[in-house]
Tab-separated table of C-alpha atoms in Angstrom:
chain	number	residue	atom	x	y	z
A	776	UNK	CA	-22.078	20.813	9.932
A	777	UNK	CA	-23.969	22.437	12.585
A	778	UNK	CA	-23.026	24.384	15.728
A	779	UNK	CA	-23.290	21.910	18.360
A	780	UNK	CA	-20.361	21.149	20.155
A	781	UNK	CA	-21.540	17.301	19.989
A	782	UNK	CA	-21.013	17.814	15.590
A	783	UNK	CA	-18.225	15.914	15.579
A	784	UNK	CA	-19.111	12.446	17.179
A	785	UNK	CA	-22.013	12.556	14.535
A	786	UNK	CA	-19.947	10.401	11.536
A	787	UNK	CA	-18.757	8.229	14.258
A	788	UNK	CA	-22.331	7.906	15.545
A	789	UNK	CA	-23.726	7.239	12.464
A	790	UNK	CA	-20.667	5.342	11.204
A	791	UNK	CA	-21.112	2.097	14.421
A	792	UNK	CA	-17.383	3.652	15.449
A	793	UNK	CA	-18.203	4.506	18.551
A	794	UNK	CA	-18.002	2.781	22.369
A	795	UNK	CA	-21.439	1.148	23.866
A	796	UNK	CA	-21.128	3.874	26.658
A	797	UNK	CA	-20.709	6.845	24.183
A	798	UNK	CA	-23.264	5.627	21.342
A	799	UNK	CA	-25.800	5.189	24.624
A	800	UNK	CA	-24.384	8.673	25.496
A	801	UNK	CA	-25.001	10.338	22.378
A	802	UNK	CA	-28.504	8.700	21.796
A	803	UNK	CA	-29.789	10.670	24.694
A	804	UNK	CA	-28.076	13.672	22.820
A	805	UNK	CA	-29.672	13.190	19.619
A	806	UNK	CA	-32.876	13.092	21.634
A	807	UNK	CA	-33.166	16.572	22.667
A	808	UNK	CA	-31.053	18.291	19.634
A	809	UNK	CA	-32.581	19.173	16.527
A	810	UNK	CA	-29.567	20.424	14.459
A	811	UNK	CA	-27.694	16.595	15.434
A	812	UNK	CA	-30.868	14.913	14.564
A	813	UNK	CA	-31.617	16.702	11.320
A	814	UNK	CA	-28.207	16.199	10.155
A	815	UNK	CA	-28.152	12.563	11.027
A	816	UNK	CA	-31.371	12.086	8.798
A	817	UNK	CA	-29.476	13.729	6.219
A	818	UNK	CA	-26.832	11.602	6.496
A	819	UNK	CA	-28.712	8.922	6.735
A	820	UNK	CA	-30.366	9.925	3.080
A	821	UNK	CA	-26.954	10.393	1.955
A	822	UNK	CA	-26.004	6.984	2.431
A	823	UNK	CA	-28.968	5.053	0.989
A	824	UNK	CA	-28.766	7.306	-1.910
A	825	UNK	CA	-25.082	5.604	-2.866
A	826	UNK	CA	-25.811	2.119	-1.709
A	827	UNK	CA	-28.272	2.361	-4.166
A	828	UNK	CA	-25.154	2.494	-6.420
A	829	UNK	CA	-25.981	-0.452	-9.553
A	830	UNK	CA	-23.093	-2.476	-9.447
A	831	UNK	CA	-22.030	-4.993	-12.539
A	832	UNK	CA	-21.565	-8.175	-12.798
A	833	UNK	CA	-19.281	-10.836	-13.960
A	834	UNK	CA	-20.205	-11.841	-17.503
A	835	UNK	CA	-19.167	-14.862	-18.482
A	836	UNK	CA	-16.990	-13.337	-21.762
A	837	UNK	CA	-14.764	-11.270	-18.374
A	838	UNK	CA	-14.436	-14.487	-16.456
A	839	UNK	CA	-13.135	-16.298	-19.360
A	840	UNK	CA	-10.654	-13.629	-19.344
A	841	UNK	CA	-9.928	-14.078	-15.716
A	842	UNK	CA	-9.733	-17.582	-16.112
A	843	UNK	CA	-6.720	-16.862	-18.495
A	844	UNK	CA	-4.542	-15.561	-16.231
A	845	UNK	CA	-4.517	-19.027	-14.302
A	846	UNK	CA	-1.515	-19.783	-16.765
A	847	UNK	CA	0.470	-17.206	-14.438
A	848	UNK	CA	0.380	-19.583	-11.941
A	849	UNK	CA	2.985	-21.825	-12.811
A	850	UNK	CA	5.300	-18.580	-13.043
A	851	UNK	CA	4.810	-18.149	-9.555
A	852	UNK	CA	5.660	-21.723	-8.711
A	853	UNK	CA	8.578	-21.289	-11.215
A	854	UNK	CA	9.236	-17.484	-9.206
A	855	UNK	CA	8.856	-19.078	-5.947
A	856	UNK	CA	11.412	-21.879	-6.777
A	857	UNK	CA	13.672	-19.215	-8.497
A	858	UNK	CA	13.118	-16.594	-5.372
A	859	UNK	CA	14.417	-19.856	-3.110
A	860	UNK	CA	17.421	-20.810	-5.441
A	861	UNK	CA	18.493	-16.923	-5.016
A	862	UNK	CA	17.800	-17.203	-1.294
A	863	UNK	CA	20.299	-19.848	-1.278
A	864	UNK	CA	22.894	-18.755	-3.836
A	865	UNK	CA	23.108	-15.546	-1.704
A	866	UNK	CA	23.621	-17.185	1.383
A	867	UNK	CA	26.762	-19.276	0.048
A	868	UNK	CA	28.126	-15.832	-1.265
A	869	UNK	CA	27.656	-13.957	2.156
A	870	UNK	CA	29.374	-16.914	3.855
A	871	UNK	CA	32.329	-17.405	0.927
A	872	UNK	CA	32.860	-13.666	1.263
A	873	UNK	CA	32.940	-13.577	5.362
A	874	UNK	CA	35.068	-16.651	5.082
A	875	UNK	CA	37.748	-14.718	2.643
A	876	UNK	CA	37.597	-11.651	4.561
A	877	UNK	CA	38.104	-13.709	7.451
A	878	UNK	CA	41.184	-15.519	6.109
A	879	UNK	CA	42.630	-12.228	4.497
A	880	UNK	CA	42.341	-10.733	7.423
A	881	UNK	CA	44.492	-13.813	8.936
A	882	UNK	CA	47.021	-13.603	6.348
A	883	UNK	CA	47.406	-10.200	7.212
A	884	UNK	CA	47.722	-9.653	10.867
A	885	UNK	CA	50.381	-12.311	10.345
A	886	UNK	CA	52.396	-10.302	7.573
A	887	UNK	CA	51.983	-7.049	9.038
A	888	UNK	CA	53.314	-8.541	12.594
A	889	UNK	CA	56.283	-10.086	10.465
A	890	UNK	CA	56.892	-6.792	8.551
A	891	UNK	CA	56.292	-4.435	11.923
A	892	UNK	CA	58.749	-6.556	13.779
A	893	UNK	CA	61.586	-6.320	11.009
A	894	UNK	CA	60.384	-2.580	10.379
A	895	UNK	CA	61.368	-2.038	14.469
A	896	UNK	CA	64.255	-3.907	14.202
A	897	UNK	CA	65.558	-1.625	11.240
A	898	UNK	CA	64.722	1.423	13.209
A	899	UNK	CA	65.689	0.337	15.798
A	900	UNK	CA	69.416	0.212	14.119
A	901	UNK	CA	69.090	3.444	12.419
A	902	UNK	CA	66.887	5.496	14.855
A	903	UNK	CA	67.594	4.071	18.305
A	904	UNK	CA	65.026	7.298	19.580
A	905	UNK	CA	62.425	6.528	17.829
A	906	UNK	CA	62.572	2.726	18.198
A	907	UNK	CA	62.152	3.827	21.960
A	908	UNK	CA	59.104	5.930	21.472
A	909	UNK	CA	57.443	2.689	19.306
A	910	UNK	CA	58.727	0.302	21.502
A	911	UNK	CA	60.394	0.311	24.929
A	912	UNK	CA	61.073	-2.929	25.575
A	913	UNK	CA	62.430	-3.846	22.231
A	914	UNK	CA	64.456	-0.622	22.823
A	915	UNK	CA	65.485	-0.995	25.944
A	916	UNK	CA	66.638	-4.954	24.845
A	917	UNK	CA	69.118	-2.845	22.819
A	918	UNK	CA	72.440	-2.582	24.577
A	919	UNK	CA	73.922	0.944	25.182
A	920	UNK	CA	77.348	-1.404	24.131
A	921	UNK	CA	75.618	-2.031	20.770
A	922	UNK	CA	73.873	1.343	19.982
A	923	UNK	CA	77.170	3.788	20.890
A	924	UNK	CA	78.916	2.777	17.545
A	925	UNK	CA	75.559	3.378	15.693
A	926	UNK	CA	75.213	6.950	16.855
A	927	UNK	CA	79.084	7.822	16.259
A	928	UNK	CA	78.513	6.807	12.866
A	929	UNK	CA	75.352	8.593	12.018
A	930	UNK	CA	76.481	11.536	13.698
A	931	UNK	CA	80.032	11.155	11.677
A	932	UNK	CA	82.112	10.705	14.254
A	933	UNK	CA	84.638	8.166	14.978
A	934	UNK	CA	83.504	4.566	15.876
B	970	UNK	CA	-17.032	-29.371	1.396
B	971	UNK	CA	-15.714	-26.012	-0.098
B	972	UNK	CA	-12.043	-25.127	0.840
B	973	UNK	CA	-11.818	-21.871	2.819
B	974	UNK	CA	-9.762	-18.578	1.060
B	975	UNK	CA	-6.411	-19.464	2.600
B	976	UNK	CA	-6.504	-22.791	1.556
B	977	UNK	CA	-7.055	-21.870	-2.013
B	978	UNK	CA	-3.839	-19.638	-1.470
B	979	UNK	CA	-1.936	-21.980	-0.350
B	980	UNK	CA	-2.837	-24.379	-3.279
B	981	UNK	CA	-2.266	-21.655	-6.116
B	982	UNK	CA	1.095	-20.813	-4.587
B	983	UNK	CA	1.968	-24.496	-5.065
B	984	UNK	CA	0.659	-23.738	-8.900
B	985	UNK	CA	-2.888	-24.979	-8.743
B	986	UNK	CA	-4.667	-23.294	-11.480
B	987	UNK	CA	-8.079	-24.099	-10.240
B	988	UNK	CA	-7.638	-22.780	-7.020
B	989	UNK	CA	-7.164	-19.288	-8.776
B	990	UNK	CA	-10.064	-19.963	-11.001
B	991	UNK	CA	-12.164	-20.577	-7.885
B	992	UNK	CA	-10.719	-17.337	-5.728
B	993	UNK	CA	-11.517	-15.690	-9.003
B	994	UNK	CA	-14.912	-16.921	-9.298
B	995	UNK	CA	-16.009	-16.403	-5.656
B	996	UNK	CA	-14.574	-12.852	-5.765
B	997	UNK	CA	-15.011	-11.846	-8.950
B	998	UNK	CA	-18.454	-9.705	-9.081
B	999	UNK	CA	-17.439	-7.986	-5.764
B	1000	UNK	CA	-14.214	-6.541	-7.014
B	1001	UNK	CA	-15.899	-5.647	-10.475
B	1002	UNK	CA	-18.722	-3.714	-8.193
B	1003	UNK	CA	-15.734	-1.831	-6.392
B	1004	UNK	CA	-13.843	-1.055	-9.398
B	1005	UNK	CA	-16.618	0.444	-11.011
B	1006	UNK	CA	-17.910	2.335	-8.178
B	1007	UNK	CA	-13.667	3.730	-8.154
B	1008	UNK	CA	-13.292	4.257	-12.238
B	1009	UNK	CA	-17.186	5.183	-12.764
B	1010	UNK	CA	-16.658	2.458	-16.222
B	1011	UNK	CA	-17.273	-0.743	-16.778
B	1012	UNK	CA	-13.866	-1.202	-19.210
B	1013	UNK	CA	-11.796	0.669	-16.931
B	1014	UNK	CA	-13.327	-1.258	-13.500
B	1015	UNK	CA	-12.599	-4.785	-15.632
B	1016	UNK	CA	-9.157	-3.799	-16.707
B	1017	UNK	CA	-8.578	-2.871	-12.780
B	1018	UNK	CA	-9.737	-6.142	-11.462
B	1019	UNK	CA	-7.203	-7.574	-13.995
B	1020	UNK	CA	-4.425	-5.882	-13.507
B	1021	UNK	CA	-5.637	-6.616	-9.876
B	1022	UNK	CA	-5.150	-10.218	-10.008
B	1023	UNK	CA	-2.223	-10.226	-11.841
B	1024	UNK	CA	-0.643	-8.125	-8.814
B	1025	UNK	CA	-2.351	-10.611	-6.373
B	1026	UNK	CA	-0.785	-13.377	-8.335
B	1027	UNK	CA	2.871	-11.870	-8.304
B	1028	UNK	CA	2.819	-11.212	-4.550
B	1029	UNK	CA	1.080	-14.072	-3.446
B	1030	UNK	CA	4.023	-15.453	-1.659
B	1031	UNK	CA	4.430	-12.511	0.626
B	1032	UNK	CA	0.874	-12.575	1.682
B	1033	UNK	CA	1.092	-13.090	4.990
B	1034	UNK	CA	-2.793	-13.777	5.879
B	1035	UNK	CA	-3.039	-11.007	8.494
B	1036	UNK	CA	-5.789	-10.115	6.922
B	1037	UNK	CA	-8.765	-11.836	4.898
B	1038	UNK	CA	-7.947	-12.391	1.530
B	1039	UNK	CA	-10.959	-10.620	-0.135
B	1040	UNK	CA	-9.426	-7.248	1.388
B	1041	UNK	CA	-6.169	-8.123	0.416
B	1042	UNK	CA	-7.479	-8.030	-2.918
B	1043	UNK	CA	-9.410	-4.811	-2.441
B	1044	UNK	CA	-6.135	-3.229	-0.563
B	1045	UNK	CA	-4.539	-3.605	-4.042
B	1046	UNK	CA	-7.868	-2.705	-6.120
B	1047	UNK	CA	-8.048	0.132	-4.666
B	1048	UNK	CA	-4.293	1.157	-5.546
B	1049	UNK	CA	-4.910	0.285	-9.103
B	1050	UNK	CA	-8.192	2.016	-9.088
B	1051	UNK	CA	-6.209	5.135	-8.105
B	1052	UNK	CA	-3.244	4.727	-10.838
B	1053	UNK	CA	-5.934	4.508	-13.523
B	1054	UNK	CA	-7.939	7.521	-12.548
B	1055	UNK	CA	-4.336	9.317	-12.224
B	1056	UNK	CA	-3.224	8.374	-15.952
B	1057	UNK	CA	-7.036	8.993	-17.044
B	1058	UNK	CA	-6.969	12.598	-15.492
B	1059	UNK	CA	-3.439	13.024	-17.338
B	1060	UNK	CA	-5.066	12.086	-20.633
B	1061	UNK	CA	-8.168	13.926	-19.618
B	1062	UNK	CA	-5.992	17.201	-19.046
B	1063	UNK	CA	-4.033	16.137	-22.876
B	1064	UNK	CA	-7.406	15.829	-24.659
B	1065	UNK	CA	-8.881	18.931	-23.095
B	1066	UNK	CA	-6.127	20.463	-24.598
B	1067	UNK	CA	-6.687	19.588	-28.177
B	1068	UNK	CA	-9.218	22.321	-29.281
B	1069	UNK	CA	-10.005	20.132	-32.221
B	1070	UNK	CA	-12.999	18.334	-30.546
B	1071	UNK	CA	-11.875	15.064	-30.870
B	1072	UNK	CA	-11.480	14.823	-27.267
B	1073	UNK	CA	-14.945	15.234	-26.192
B	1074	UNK	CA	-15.921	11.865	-28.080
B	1075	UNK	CA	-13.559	10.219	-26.890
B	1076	UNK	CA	-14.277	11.300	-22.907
B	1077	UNK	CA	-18.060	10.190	-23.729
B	1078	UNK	CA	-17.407	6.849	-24.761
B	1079	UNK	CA	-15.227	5.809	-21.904
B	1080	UNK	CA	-17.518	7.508	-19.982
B	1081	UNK	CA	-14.945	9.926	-18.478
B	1082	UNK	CA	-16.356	13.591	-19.406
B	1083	UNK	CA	-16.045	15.436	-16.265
B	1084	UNK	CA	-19.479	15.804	-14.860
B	1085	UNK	CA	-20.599	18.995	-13.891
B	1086	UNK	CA	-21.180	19.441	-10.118
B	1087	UNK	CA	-24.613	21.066	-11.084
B	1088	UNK	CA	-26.158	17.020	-11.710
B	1089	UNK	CA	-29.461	17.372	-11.387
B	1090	UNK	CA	-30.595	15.812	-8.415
B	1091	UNK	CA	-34.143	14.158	-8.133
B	1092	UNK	CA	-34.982	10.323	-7.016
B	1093	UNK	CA	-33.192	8.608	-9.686
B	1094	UNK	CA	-29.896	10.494	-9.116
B	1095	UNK	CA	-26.933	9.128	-10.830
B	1096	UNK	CA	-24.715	7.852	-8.337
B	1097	UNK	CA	-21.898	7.485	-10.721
B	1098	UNK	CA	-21.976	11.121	-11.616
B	1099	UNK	CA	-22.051	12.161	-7.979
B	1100	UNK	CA	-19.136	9.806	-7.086
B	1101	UNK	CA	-17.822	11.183	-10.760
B	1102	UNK	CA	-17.994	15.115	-8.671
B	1103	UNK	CA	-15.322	13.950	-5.926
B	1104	UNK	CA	-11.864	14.086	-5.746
B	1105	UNK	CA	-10.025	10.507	-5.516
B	1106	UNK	CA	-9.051	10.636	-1.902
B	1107	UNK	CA	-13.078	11.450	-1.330
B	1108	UNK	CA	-14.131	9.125	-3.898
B	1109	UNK	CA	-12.187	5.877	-2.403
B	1110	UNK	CA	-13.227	6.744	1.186
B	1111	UNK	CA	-16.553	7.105	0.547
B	1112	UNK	CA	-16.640	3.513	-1.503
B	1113	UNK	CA	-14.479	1.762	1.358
B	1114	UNK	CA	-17.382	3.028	3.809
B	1115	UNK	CA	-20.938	3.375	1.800
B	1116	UNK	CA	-20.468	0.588	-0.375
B	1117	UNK	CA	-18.357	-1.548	0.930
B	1118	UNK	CA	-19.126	-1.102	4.536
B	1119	UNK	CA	-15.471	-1.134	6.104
B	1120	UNK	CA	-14.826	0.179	9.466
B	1121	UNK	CA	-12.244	3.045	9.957
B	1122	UNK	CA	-9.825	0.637	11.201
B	1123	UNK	CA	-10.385	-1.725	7.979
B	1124	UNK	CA	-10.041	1.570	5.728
B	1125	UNK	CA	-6.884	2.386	7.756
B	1126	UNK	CA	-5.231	-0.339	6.987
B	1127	UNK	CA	-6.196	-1.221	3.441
B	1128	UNK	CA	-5.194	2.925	2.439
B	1129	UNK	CA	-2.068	3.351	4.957
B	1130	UNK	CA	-3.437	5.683	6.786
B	1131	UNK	CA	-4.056	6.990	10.540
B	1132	UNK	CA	-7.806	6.522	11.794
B	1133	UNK	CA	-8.056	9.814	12.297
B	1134	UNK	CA	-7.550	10.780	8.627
B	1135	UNK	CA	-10.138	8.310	8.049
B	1136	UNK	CA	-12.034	9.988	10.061
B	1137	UNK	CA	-11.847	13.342	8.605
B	1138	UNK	CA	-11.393	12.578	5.194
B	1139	UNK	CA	-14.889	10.970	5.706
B	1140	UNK	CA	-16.447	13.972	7.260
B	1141	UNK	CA	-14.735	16.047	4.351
B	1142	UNK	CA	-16.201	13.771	1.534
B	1143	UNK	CA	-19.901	13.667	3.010
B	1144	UNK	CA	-20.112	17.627	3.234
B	1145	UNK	CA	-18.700	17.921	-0.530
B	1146	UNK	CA	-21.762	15.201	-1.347
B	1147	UNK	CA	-23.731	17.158	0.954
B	1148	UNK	CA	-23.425	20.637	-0.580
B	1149	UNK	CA	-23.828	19.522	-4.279
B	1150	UNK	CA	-26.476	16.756	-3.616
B	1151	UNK	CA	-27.858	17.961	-0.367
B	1152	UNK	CA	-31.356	18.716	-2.523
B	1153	UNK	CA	-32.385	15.451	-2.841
B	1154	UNK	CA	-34.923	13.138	-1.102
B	1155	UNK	CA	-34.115	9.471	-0.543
C-alpha cells in the first residue's frame, strides 16, 4: 500500500472493475504517480507469478472414475419422480386436513349454538339476572308472569 | 452439432447417463485445475471434483440456470474445497499433536506439511507453497480472481458475499502475497 489517496482504486484498476470514465481517469493518474505505478507493476508481477500456477489434468484412470458416477443418474430420475409423488401426496393431506378442519369446525358452531341456546334457556330459569346480562332479548321474551314464581322459590319464599 | 450445457442438464435430469459423461468430460480438467490450486494435492483436488459432482448430481433439479453451469459447478467446488481443507487442518492440528513423528510422514505424502512463510522465492517459485502460506478465505479469493479470472460480481455470487468484501478480501490477500513473496522478479 502506498500513501496516495488514489491507493485504493488500484485493485479495481488493475482488476478491469472499474467504469470507462474512471479507468480513463485513473490512467492519467498512474501517469504522473510513481508510488501507484510502482505498485501496479508489482501487482502486475504478482499475478503472472500465480497464473503460472501448473495445473493437472484429467487422466484417463480419474475419468473412468467420473464416468462411474453416471449410475447416479437414474437415482435422480428415480428422486425426481419420488420428490413429485411427495409433492402430490402432501398436497392431498393439506387439502384432507383443511377439509376436516373445515367440517369440524361446521359440526361445531352447530353444537355449540344448540348447547348455548339450551345453556340460556336453563339460566335463564334459574338465573333470570344473568340470562339478562347474556342475552336481552331472550330475557326480556321472559314474562315477569313466568319469572315471579321462580324468584319466590329460589329466594324460599312462598310461590 | 454439440448440445450446449443446459441441454445436457436437461437430458441427465431425465436420466441420460451420457449427458453426464459429456458435462463431465468437457469440464473435467478445469475443475481438477481449481481443486488443486484450493487443496494444493492432486488426491485431495480429485476427491473434491468427486464429491463435486456427486453434489451437482443430487441438486440438479433445483438448478435454476441463472447462472452458467461451469460456475455452478465451481460455486459448489469451491465449498467442498473449503470442507476438505477444514477437516485436513483438524487432522493437521491431531497429528501435530502426536509427538511420536508419525505425523510428519504422513503431512509429506499428502502433501499437506505446513509450508513455512520463509519459501524461498527466486524465478521458479512454487506457487503451490505460496498459495499453501494463505489463509482459506485468501486462498479461494485469490484462485476465483488470478486463476480463474472471475469478476467481483462473479466471486460475489459464487462465495455469498457483498462486492465489497470481495473487494477487500482481495486487497487483503495480495498484500499477505506481497509481504512474503514481494522479493521476487517475474
Amino acid at each position: 500500500m502506498n500513501a496516495c489517496e488514489l491507493n485504493s482504486t488500484l485493485n479495481r484498476y488493475f482488476d478491469d472493475e472499474l467504469p470507462p470514465a474512471q479507468r480513463a481517469s485513473f490512467e492519467r493518474h498512474l501517469r504522473d504517480c510513481a508510488p501507484c505505478a510502482s505498485e501496479l507493476e508489482q501487482l502486475r508481477g504478482l499475478s503472472c507469478q500465480v497464473r503460472s500456477m501448473a495445473l493437472p489434468k484429467a487422466s484417463a484412470d480419474f475419468l473412468t472414475r467420473l464416468d462411474a458416477l453416471s449410475d447416479r443418474v437414474q437415482d435422480v430420475t428415480v428422486i425426481r419422480f419420488a420428490t413429485r409423488l411427495t409433492a402430490a401426496a402432501a398436497a392431498i393431506l393439506v387439502a384432507a386436513t383443511c377439509h376436516w378442519a373445515l367440517v369440524s369446525r361446521d359440526s361445531a358452531a352447530s353444537a355449540d349454538a344448540s348447547s348455548t341456546a339450551l345453556t340460556r334457556t336453563e339460566t335463564a330459569m334459574v338465573d333470570p339476572e344473568s340470562a339478562v346480562a347474556y342475552d336481552t332479548a331472550s330475557a326480556s321474551a321472559v314474562s315477569d308472569v313466568q319469572l315471579d314464581p321462580i324468584m319466590q322459590n329460589l329466594s324460599g319464599g312462598r310461590p | 452439432m454439440q448440445e450446449t450445457d443446459p441441454e445436457l442438464v436437461t437430458k441427465i435430469r431425465l436420466g441420460d447417463k451420457a449427458a453426464f459423461q459429456e458435462l463431465v468430460r468437457r469440464h473435467a480438467d478445469s475443475l481438477l485445475g481449481m481443486a488443486y490450486s484450493l487443496v494444493g494435492s492432486r488426491a485431495d483436488a480429485e476427491d473434491v471434483v468427486q464429491e463435486t459432482l456427486i453434489v451437482a448430481l443430487r441438486r440438479i433439479q433445483s438448478f435454476e440456470g441463472r447462472s452458467a453451469v461451469g460456475t455452478w459447478l465451481r460455486g459448489i467446488l469451491v465449498f467442498k474445497a473449503a470442507k476438505l481443507r477444514r477437516s485436513r487442518k483438524v487432522r493437521s492440528t491431531m497429528t501435530l499433536q502426536d509427538h511420536d513423528g508419525s505425523g510428519d510422514a504422513e503431512r509429506a505424502d499428502n502433501g499437506l506439511a505446513s509450508r513455512s512463510a520463509t519459501v524461498a522465492v527466486d524465478s521458479r517459485v512454487d506457487v503451490t507453497a505460496m498459495l499453501d502460506t494463505l489463509s482459506q478465505e485468501h486462498r479461494e479469493i485469490v484462485v476465483l480472481r488470478e486463476l480463474q479470472q472471475y469478476s467481483y460480481e462473479e466471486i460475489s455470487q459464487m462465495l455469498k458475499i457483498p462486492i465489497g468484501t470481495v473487494e477487500s478480501r482481495l486487497y487483503r490477500a495480495r498484500q499477505e502475497l506481497r509481504k512474503r513473496f514481494g522479493g521476487y522478479t517475474p
